[in-house]
Backbone as a chain_set.jsonl record, in Angstrom:
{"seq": "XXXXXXXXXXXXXXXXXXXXXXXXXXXXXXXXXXXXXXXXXXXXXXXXXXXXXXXXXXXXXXXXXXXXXXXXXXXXXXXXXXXXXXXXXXXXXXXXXXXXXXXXXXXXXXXXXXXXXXXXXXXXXXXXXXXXXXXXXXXXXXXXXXXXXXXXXXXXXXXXXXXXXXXXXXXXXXXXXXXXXXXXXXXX", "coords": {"N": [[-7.337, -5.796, 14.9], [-10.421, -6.744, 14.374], [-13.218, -9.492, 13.011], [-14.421, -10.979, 10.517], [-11.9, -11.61, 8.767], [-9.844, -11.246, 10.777], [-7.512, -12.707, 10.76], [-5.986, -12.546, 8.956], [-3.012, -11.676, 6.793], [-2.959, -9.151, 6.316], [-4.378, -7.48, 8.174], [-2.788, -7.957, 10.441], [-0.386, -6.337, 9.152], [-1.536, -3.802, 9.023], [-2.071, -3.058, 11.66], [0.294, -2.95, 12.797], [1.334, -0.847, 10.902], [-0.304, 1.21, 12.533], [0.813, 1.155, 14.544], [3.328, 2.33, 14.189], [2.236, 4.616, 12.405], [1.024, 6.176, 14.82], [3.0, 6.824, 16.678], [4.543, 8.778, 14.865], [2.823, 10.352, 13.712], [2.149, 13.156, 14.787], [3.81, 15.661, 16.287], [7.063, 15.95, 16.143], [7.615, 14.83, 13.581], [5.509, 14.344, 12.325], [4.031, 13.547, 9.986], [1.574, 11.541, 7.386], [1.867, 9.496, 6.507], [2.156, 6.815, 7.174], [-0.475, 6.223, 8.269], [-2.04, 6.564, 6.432], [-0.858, 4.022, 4.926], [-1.703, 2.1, 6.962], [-4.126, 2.402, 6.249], [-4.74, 1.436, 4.005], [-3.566, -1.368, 4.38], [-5.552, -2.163, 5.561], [-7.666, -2.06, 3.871], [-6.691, -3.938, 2.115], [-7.321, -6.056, 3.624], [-10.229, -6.201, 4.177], [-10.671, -7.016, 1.644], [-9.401, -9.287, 1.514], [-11.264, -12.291, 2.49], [-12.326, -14.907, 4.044], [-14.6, -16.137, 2.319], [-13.438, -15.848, -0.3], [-11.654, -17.816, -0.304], [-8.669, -17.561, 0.466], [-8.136, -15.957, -0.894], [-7.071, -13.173, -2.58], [-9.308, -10.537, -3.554], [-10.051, -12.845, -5.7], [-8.046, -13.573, -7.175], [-5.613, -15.945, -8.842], [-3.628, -18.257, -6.378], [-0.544, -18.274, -7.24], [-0.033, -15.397, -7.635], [-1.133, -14.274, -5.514], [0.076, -15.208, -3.281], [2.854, -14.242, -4.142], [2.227, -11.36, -3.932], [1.473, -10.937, -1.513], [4.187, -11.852, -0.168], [5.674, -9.808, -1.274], [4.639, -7.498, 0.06], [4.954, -7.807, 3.029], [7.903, -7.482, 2.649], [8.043, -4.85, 1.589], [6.786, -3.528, 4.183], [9.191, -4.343, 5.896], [10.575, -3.012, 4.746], [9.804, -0.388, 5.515], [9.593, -0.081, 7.802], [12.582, -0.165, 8.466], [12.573, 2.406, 7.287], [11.566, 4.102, 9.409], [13.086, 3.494, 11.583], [15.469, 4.05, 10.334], [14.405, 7.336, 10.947], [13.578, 7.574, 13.536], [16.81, 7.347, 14.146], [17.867, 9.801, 13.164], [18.697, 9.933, 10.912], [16.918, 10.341, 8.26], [15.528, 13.709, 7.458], [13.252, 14.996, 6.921], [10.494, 16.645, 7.154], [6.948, 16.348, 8.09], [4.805, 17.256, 5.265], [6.935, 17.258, 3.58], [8.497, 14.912, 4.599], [6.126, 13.043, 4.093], [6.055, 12.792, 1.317], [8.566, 11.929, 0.358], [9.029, 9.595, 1.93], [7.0, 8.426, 0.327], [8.485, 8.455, -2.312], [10.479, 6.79, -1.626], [9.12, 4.262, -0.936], [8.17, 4.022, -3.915], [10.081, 3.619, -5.134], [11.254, 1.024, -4.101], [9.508, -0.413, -4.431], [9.285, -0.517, -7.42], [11.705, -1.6, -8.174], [11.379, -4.575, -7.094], [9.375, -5.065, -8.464], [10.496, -4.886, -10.858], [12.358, -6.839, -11.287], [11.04, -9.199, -10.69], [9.985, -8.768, -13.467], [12.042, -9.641, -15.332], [12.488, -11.882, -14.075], [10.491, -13.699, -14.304], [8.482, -13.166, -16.595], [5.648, -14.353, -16.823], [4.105, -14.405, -14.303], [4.653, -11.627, -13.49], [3.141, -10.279, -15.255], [0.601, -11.321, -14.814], [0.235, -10.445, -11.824], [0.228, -7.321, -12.421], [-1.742, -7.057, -13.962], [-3.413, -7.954, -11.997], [-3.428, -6.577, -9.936], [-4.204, -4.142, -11.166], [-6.861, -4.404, -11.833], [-7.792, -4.343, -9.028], [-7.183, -1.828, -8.356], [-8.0, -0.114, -10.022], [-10.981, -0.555, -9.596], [-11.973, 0.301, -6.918], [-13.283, 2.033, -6.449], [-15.853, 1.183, -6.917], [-15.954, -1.189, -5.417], [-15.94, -0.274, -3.117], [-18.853, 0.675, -2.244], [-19.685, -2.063, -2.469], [-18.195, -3.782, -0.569], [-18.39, -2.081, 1.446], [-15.512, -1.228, 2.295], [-12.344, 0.345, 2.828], [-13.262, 4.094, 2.951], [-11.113, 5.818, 2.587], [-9.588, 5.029, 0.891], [-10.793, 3.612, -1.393], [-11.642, 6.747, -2.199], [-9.244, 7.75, -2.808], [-8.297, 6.305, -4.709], [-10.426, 7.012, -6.789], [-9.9, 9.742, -7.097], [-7.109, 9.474, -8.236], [-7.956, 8.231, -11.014], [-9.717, 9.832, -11.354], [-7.634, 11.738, -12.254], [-5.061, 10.795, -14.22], [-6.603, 8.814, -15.365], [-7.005, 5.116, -16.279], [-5.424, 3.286, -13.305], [-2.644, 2.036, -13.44], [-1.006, -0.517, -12.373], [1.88, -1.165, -12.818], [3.22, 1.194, -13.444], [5.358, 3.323, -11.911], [4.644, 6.06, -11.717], [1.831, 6.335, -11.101], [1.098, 4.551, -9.077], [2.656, 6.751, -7.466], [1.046, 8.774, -7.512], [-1.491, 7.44, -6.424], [-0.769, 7.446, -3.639], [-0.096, 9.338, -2.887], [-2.534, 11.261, -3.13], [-3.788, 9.266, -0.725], [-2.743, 9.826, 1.323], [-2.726, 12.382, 1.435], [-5.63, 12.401, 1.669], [-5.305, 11.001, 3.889], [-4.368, 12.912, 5.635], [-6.667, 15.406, 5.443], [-8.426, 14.28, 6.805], [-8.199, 12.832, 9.628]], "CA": [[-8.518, -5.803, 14.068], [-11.6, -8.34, 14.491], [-14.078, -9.482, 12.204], [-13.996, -12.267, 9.799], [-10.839, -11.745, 8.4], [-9.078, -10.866, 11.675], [-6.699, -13.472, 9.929], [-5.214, -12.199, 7.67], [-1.669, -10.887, 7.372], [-3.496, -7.37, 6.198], [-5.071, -7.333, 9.317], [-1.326, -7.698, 11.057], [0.14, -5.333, 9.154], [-2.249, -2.197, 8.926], [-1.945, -2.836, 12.957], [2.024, -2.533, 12.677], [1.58, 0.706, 10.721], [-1.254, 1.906, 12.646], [1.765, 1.821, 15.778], [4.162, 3.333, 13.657], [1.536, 5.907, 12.599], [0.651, 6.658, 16.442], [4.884, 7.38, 16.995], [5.459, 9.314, 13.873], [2.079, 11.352, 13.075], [2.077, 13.878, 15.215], [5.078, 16.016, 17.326], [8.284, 16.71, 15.147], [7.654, 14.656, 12.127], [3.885, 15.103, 11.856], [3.818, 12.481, 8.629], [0.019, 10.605, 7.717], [2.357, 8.194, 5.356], [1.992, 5.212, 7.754], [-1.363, 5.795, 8.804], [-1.96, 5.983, 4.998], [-0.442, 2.641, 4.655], [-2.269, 1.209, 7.837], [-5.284, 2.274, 5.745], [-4.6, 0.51, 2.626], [-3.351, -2.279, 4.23], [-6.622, -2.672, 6.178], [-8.526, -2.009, 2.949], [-6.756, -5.161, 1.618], [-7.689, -6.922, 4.737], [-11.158, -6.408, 3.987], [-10.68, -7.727, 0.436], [-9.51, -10.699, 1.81], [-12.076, -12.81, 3.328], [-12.298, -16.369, 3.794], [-15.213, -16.968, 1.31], [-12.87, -15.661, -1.699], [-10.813, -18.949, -0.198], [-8.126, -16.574, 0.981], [-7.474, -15.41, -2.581], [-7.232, -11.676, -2.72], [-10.443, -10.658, -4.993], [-10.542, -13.644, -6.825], [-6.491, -13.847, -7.759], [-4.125, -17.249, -8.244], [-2.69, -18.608, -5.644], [0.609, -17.624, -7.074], [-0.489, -13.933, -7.47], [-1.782, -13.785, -4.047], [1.561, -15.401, -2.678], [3.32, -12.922, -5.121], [1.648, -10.001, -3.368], [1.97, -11.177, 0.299], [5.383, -11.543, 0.441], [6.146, -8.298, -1.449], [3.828, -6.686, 1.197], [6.105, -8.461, 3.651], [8.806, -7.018, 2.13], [7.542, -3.62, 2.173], [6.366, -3.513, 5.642], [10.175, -4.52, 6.481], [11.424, -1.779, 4.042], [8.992, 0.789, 5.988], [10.181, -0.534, 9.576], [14.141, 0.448, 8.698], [12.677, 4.13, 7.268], [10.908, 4.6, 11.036], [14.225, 3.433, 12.31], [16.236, 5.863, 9.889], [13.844, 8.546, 11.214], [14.709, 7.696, 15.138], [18.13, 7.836, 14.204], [17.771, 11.188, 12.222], [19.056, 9.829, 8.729], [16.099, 10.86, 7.543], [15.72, 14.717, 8.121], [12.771, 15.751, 6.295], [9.149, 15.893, 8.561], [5.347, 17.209, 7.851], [4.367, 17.271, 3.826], [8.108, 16.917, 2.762], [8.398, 13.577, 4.468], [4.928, 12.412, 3.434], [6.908, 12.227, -0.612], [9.74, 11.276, 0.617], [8.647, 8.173, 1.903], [6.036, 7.397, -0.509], [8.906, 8.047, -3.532], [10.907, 6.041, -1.353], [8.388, 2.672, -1.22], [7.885, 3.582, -4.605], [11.417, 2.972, -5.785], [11.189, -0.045, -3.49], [8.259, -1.428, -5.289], [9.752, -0.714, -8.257], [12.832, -2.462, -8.006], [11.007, -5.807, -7.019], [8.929, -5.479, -10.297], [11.336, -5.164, -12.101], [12.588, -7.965, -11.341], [9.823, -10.012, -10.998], [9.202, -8.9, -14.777], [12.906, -10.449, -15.713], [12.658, -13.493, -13.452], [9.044, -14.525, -14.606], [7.552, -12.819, -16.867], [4.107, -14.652, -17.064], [3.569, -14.148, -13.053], [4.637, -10.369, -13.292], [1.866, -9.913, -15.979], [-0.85, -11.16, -13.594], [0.241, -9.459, -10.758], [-0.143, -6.284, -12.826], [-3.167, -7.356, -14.106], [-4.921, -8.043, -10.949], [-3.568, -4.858, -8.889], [-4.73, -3.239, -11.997], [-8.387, -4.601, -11.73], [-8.364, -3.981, -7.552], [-7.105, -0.438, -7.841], [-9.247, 0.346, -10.497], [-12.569, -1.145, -9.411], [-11.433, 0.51, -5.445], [-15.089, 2.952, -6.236], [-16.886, 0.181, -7.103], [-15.693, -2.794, -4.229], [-16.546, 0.126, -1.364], [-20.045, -0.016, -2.132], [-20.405, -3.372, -2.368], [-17.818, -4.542, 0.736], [-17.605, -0.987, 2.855], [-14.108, -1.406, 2.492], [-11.967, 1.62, 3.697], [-13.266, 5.153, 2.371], [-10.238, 6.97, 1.768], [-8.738, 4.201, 0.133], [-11.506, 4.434, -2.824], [-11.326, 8.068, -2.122], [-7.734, 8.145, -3.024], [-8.338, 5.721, -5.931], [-11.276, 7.726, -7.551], [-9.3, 10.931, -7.356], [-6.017, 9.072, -9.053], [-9.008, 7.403, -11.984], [-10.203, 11.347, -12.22], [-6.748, 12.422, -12.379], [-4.653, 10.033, -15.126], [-7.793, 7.853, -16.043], [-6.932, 3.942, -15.27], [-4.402, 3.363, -12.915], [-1.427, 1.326, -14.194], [0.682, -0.843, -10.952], [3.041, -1.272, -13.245], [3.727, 2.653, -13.567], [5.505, 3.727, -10.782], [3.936, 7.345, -11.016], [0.23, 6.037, -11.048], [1.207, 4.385, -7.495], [3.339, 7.447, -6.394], [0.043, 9.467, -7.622], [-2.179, 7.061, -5.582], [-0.01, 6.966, -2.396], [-0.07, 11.095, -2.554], [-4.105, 11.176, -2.683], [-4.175, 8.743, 0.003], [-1.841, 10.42, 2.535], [-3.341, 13.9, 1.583], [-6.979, 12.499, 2.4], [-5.429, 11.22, 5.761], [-4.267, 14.577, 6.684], [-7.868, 16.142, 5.434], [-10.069, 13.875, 7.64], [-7.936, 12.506, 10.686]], "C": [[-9.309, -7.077, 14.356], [-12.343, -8.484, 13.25], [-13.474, -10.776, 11.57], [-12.67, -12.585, 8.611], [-9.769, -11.027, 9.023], [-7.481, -11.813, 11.792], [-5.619, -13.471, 9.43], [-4.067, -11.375, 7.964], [-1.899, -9.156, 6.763], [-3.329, -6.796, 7.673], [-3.555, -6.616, 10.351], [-0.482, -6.512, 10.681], [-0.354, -3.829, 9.216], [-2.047, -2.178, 11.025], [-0.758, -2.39, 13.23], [1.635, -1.234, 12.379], [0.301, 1.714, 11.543], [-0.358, 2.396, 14.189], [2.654, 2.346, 15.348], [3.374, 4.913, 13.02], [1.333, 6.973, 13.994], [2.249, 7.239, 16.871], [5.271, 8.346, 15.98], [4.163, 10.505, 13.219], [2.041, 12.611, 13.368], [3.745, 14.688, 15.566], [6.472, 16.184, 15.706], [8.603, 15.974, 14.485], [6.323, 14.453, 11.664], [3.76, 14.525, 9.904], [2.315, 11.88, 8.874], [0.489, 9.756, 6.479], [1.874, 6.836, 6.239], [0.454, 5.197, 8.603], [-2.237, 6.044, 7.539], [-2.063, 4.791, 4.682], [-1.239, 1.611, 5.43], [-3.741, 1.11, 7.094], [-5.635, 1.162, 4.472], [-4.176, -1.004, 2.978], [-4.885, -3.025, 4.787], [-8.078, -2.769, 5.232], [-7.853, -3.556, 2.018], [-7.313, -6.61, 2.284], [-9.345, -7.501, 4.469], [-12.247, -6.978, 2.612], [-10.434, -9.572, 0.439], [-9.772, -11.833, 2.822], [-12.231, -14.311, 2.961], [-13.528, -16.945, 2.33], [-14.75, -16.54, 0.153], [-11.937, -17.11, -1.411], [-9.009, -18.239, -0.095], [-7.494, -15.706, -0.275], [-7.942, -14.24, -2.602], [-8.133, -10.922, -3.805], [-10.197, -11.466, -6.094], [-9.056, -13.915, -7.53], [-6.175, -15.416, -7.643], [-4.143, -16.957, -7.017], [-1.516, -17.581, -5.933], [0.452, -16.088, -7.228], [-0.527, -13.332, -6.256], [-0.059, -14.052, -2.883], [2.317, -13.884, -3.018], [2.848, -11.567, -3.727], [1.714, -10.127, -2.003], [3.268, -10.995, 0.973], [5.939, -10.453, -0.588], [5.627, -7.218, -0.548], [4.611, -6.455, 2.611], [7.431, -7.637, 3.513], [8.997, -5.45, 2.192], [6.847, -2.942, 3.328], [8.214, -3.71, 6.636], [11.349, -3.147, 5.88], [10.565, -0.693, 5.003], [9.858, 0.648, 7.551], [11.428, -0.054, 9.617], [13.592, 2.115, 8.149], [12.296, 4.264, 8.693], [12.22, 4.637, 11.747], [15.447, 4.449, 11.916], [15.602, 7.279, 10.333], [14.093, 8.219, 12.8], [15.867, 7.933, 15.036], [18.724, 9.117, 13.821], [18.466, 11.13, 11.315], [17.989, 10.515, 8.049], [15.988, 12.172, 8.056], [14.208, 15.267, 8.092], [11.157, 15.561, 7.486], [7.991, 17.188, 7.402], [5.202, 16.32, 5.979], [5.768, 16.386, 3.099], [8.578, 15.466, 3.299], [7.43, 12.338, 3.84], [5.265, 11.872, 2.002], [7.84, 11.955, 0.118], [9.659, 10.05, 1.16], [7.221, 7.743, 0.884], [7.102, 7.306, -2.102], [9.814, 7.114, -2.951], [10.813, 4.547, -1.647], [8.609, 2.543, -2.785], [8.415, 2.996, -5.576], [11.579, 1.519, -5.653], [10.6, -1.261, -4.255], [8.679, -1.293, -6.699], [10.854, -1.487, -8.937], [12.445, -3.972, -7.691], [10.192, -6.095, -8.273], [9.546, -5.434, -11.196], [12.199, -5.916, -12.317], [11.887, -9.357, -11.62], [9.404, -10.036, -12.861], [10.634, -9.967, -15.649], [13.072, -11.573, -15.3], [11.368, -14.19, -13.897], [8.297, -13.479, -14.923], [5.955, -12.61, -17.041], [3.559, -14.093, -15.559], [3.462, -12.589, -12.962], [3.184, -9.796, -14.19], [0.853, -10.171, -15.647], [-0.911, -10.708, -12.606], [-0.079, -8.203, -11.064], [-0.916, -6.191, -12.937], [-4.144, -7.367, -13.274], [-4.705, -6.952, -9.625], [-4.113, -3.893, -9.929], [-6.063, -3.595, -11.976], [-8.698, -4.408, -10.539], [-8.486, -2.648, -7.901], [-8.104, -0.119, -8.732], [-10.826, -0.239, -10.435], [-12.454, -0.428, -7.655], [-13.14, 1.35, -5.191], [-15.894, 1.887, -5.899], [-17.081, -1.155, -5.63], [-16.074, -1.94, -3.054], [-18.202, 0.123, -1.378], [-20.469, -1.274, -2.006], [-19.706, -4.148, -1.115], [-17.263, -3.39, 1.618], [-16.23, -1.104, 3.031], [-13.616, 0.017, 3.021], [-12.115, 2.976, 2.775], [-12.123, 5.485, 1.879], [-9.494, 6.35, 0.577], [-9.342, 4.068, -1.444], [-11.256, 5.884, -2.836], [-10.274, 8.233, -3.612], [-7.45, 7.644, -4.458], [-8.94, 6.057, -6.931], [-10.159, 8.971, -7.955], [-7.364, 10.696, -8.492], [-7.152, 8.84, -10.467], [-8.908, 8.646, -12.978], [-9.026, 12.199, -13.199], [-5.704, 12.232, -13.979], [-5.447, 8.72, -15.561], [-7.437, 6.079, -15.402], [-5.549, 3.147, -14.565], [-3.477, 1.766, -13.246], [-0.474, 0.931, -12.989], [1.977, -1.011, -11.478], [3.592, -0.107, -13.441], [3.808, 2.94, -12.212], [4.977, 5.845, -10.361], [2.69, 7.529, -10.722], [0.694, 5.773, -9.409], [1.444, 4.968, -6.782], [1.757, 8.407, -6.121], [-1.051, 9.145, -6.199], [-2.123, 7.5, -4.058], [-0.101, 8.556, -1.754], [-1.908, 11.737, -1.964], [-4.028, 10.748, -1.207], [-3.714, 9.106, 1.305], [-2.214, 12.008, 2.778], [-5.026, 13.857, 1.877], [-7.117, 12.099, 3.612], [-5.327, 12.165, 6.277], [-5.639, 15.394, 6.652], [-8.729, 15.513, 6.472], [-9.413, 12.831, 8.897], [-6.635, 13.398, 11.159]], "O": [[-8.844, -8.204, 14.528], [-12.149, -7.63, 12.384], [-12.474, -11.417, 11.897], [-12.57, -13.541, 7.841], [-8.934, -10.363, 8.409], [-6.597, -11.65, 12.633], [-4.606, -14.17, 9.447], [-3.945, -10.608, 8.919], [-1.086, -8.234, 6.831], [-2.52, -6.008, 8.163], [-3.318, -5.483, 10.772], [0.058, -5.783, 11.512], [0.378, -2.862, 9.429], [-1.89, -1.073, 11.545], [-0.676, -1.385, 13.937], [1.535, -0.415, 13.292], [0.054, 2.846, 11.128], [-0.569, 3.423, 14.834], [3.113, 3.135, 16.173], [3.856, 6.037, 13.163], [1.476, 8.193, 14.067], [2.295, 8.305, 17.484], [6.389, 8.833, 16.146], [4.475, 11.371, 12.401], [1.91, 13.394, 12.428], [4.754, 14.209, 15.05], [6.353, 16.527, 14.53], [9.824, 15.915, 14.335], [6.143, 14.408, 10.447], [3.444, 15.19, 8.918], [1.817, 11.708, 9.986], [-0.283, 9.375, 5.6], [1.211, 5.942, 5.713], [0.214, 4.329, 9.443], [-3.379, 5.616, 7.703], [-3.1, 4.326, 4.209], [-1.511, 0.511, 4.95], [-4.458, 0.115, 7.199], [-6.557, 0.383, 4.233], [-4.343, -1.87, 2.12], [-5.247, -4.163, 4.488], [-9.155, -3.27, 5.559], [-8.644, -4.171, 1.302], [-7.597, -7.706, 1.799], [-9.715, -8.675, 4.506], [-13.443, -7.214, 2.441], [-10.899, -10.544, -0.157], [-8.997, -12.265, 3.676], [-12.253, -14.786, 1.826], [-13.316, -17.891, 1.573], [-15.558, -16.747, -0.753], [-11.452, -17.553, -2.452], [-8.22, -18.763, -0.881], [-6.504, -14.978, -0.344], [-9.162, -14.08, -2.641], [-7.641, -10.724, -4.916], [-10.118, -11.038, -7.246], [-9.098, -14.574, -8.569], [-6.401, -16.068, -6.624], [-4.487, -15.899, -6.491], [-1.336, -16.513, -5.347], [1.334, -15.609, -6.516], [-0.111, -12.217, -5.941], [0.559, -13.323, -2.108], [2.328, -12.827, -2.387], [3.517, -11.211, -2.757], [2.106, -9.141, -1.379], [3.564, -10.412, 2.016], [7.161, -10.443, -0.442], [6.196, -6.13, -0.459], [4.845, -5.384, 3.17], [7.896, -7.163, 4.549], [9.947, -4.902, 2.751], [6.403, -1.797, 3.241], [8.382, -3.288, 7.78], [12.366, -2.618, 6.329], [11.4, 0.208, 5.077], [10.633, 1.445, 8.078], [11.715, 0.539, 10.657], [14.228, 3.055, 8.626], [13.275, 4.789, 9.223], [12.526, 5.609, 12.437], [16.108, 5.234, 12.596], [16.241, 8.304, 10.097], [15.065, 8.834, 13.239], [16.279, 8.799, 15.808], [19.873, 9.46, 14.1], [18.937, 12.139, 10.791], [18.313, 11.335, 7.19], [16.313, 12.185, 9.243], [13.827, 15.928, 9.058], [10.888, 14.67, 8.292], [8.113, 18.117, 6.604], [5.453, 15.153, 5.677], [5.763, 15.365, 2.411], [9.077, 14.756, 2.426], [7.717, 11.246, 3.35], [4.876, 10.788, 1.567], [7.199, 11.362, 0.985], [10.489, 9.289, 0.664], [6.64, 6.66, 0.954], [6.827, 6.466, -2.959], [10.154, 6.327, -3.834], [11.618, 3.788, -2.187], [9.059, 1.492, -3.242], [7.969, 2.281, -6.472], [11.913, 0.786, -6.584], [10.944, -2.406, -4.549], [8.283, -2.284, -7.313], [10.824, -1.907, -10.094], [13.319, -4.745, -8.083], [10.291, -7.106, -8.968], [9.265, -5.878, -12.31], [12.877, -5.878, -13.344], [12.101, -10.248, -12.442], [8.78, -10.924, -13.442], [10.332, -10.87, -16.429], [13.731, -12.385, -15.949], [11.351, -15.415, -13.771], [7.594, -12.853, -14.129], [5.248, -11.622, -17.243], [2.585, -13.341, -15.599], [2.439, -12.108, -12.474], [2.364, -9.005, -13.725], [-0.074, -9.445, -16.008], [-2.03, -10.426, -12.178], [-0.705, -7.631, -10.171], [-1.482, -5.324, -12.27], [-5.311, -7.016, -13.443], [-5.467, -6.633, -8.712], [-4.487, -2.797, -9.512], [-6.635, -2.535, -12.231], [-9.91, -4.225, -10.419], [-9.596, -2.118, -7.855], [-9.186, 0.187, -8.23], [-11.616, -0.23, -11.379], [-13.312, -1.069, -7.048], [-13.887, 1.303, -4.214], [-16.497, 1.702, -4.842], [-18.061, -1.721, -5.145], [-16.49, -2.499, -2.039], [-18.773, -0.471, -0.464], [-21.54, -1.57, -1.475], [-20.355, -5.041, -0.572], [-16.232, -3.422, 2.291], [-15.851, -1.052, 4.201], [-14.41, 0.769, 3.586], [-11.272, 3.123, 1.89], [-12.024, 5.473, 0.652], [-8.966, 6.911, -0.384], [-8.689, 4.308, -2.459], [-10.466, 6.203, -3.725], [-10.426, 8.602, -4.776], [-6.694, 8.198, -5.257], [-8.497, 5.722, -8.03], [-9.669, 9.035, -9.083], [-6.748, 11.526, -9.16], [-6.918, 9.839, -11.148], [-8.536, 8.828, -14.137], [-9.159, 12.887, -14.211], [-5.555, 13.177, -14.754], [-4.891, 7.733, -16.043], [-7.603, 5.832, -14.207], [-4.763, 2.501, -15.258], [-3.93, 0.622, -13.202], [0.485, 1.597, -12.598], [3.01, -1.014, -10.809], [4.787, -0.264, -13.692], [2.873, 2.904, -11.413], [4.981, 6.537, -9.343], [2.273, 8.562, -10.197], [0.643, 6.697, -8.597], [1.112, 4.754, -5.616], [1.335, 8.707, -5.004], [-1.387, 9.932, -5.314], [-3.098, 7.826, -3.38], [-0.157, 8.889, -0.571], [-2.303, 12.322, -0.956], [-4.165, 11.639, -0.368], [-4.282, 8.703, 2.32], [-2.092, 12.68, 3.802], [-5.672, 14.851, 2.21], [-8.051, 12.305, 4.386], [-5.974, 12.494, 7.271], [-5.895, 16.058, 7.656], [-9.666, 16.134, 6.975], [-10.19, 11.92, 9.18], [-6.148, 13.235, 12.278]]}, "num_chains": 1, "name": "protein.A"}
């Protein structure tokens, strides 16, 4: 990725999943989970631009940390499913992998917040807080920074669906993650 926040560890990872998308979209597991993910990560990429001072729309520091290395974290949890799917642990391919790795992450991501909410409460309550003001503002921030269509897309159609999406509810995210993987398969 180029541009002025060719920087950023978004940038790095939507490129990661955009080569694990290219190995895993097509042919006999025909998944659009990781080119999903390459989308969203490249829609955070474009959230975070040097004149926010690398602060992810306007977040803490520790928020923004917070959210980097859980990203981190989930980019390394995604890398052993690709590798359970070369090895054929994983069995499932097309639609039925598409949930199966997004309830996968979402266990994933659940299990680190819920820790995060027993190890530090005050930090977990702004991390919620401010993935709860990205995802729900996701309509609003593509008009004003072209950020990545499907990724509002995916966020409008969750808004329409269960009204304002909740990161701390792991079925708002699984909701999201389902949109966003069913508007990659509609339009790439």
């Amino acid at each position: 990725m180029t541009g002025i926040n060719s920087d950023s560890v978004y940038c790095t990872r939507a490129e990661t999943y955009a080569k694990l998308d290219k190995e895993f979209s097509g042919g006999k597991y025909n998944t659009a989970y990781f080119g999903a993910v390459s989308e969203l990560n490249a829609n955070l990429a474009d959230l975070d631009i040097p004149v926010f001072g690398k602060e992810f729309s306007g977040v803490t520091e520790k928020v923004y940390s917070y959210i980097s290395k859980l990203g981190k974290k989930i980019i390394t949890f995604n890398k052993g499913q690709a590798a359970k799917l070369r090895s054929g642990q994983i069995k499932q391919r097309g639609r039925a992998l598409d949930a199966r790795l997004i309830t996968d992450e979402g266990k994933f991501v659940q299990h680190a917040l819920t820790k995060l909410q027993s190890s530090n409460p005050t930090l977990y309550k702004n991390v919620i807080s401010a993935m709860n003001r990205n995802a729900n503002a996701q309509p609003t921030i593509l008009n004003a920074f072209g950020a990545d269509k499907d990724v509002g897309v995916a966020a409008a159609a969750t808004i329409m669906t269960i009204g304002k999406i909740n990161f701390a509810n792991e079925t708002d995210r699984d909701i999201m993650s389902i949109y966003l993987v069913q508007r990659r398969r509609s339009t790439h």
